[in-house]
Short mmCIF file of C-alpha atoms in Angstrom, two decimals:
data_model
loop_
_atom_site.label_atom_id
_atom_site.label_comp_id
_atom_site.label_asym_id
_atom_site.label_seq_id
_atom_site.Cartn_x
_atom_site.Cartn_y
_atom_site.Cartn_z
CA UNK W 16 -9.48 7.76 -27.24
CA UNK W 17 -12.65 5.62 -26.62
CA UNK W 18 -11.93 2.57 -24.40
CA UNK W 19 -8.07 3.00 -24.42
CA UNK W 20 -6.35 4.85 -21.95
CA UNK W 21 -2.62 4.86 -20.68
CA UNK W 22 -0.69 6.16 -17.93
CA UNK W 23 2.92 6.35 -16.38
CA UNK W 24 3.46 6.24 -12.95
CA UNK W 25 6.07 9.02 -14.23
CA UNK W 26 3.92 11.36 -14.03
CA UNK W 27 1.62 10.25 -11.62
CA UNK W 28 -2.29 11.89 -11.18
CA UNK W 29 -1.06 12.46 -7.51
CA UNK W 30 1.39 11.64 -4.76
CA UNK W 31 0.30 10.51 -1.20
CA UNK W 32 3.40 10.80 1.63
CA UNK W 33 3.31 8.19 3.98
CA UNK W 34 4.43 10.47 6.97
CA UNK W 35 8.33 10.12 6.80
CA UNK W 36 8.97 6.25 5.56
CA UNK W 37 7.80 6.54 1.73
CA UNK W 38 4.90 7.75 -0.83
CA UNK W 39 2.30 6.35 -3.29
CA UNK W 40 1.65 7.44 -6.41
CA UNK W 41 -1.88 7.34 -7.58
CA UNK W 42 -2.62 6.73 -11.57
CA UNK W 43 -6.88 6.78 -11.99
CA UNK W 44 -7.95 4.72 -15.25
CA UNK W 45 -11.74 4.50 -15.90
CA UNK W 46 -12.38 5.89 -12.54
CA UNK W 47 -10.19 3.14 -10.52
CA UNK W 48 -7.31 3.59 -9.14
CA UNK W 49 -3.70 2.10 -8.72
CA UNK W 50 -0.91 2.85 -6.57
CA UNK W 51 2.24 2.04 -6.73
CA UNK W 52 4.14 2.54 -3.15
CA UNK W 53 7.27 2.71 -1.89
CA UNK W 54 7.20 1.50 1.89
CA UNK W 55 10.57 2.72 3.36
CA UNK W 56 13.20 0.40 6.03
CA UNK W 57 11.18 1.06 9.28
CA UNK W 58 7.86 1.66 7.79
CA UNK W 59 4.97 0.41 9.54
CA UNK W 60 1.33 1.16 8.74
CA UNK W 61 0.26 1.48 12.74
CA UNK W 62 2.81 4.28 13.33
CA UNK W 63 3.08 5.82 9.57
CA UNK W 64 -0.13 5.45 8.37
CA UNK W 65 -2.45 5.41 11.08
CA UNK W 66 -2.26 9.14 11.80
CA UNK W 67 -3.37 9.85 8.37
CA UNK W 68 -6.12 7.49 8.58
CA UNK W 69 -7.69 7.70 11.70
CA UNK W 70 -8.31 4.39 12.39
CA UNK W 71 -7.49 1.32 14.26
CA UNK W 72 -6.13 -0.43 11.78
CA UNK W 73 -5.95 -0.68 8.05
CA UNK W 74 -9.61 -0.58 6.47
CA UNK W 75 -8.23 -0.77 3.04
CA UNK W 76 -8.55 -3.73 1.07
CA UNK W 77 -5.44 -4.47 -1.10
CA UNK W 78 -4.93 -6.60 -4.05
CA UNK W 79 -0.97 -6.25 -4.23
CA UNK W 80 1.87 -7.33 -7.02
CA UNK W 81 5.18 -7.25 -5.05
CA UNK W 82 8.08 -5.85 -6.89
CA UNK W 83 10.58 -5.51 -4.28
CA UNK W 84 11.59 -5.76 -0.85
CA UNK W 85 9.54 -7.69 2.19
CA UNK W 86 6.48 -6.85 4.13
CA UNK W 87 5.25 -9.19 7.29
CA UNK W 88 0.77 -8.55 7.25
CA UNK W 89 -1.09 -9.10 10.23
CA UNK W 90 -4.79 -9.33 10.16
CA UNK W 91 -7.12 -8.52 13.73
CA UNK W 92 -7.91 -11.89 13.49
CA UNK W 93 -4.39 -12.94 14.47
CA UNK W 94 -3.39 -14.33 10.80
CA UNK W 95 -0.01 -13.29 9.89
CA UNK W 96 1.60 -13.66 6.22
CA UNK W 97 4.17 -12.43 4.60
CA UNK W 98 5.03 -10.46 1.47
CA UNK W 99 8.04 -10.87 -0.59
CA UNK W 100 9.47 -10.33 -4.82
CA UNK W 101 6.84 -11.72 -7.25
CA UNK W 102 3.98 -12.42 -5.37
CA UNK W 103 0.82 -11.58 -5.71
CA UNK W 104 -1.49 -10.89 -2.35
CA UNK W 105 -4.93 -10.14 -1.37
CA UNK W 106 -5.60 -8.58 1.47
CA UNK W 107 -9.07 -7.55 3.46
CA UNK W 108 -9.66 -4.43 5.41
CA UNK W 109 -8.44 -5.35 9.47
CA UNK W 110 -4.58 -5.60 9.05
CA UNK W 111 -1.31 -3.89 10.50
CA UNK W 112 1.80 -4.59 8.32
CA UNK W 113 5.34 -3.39 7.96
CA UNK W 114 8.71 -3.49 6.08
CA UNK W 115 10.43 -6.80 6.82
CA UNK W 116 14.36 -5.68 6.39
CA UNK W 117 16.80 -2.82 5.01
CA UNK W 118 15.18 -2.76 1.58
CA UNK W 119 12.47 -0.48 0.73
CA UNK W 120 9.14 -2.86 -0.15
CA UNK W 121 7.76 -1.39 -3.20
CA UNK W 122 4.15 -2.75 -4.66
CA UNK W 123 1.50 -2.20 -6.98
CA UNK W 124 -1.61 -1.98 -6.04
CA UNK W 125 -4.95 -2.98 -7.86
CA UNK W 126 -7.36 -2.79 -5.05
CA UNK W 127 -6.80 -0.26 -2.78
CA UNK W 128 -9.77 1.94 -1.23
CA UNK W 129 -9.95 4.96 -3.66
CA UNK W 130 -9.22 6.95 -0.54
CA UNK W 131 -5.79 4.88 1.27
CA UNK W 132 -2.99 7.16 3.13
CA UNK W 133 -5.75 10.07 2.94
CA UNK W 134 -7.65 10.81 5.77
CA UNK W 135 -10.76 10.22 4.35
CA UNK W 136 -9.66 6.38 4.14
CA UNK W 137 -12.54 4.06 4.99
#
């Protein structure tokens, strides 16, 4: 299948728990990667996600497509944004963020670090 390939996030090339508030799944075309997460009510990446990544904050870039719910972003610089149905967001490594609300956020991801919610994240 030169220079065509297609995958479901059915059946995902691998699943990555966020501690207890959610999962992304992890489809690798050409050697890049997408994720698709589900960020659970109460989710929040400095008490969920942290752990897993050992560092301060977020080192992950992110180039996200919202689906559902709301997520607030704040970057160490102070600049805050949010996140909410149908839009699209890019975001730089140096950010905290969490769920916004009683509705799971779910996104798709085209830019996240090859190595996000493992502990070998950047």
């Amino acid at each position: 299948m030169a220079g065509l390939e297609s995958k479901s996030f059915d059946a995902p090339d691998e699943v990555r728990p966020f501690t207890d508030k959610g999962e992304a799944q992890v489809v690798t075309l050409a050697g890049g990667s997408v994720l698709k997460a589900r960020f659970e009510p109460g989710w929040r990446w400095s008490e969920h996600l942290r752990p897993i990544a050992g560092t301060d904050s977020c080192q992950s870039p992110h180039f996200l497509y919202v689906l559902s719910g709301r997520m607030h972003v704040v970057m160490n610089d102070g600049t805050e944004a949010e996140a909410a149905p149908n839009d699209v967001v890019r975001i730089e490594p140096g950010h905290d963020a969490w769920v916004i609300g009683d509705e799971a956020c779910v996104v798709v991801d085209f830019g996240a670090s090859p190595a996000y919610a493992t502990s070998h994240t950047a």
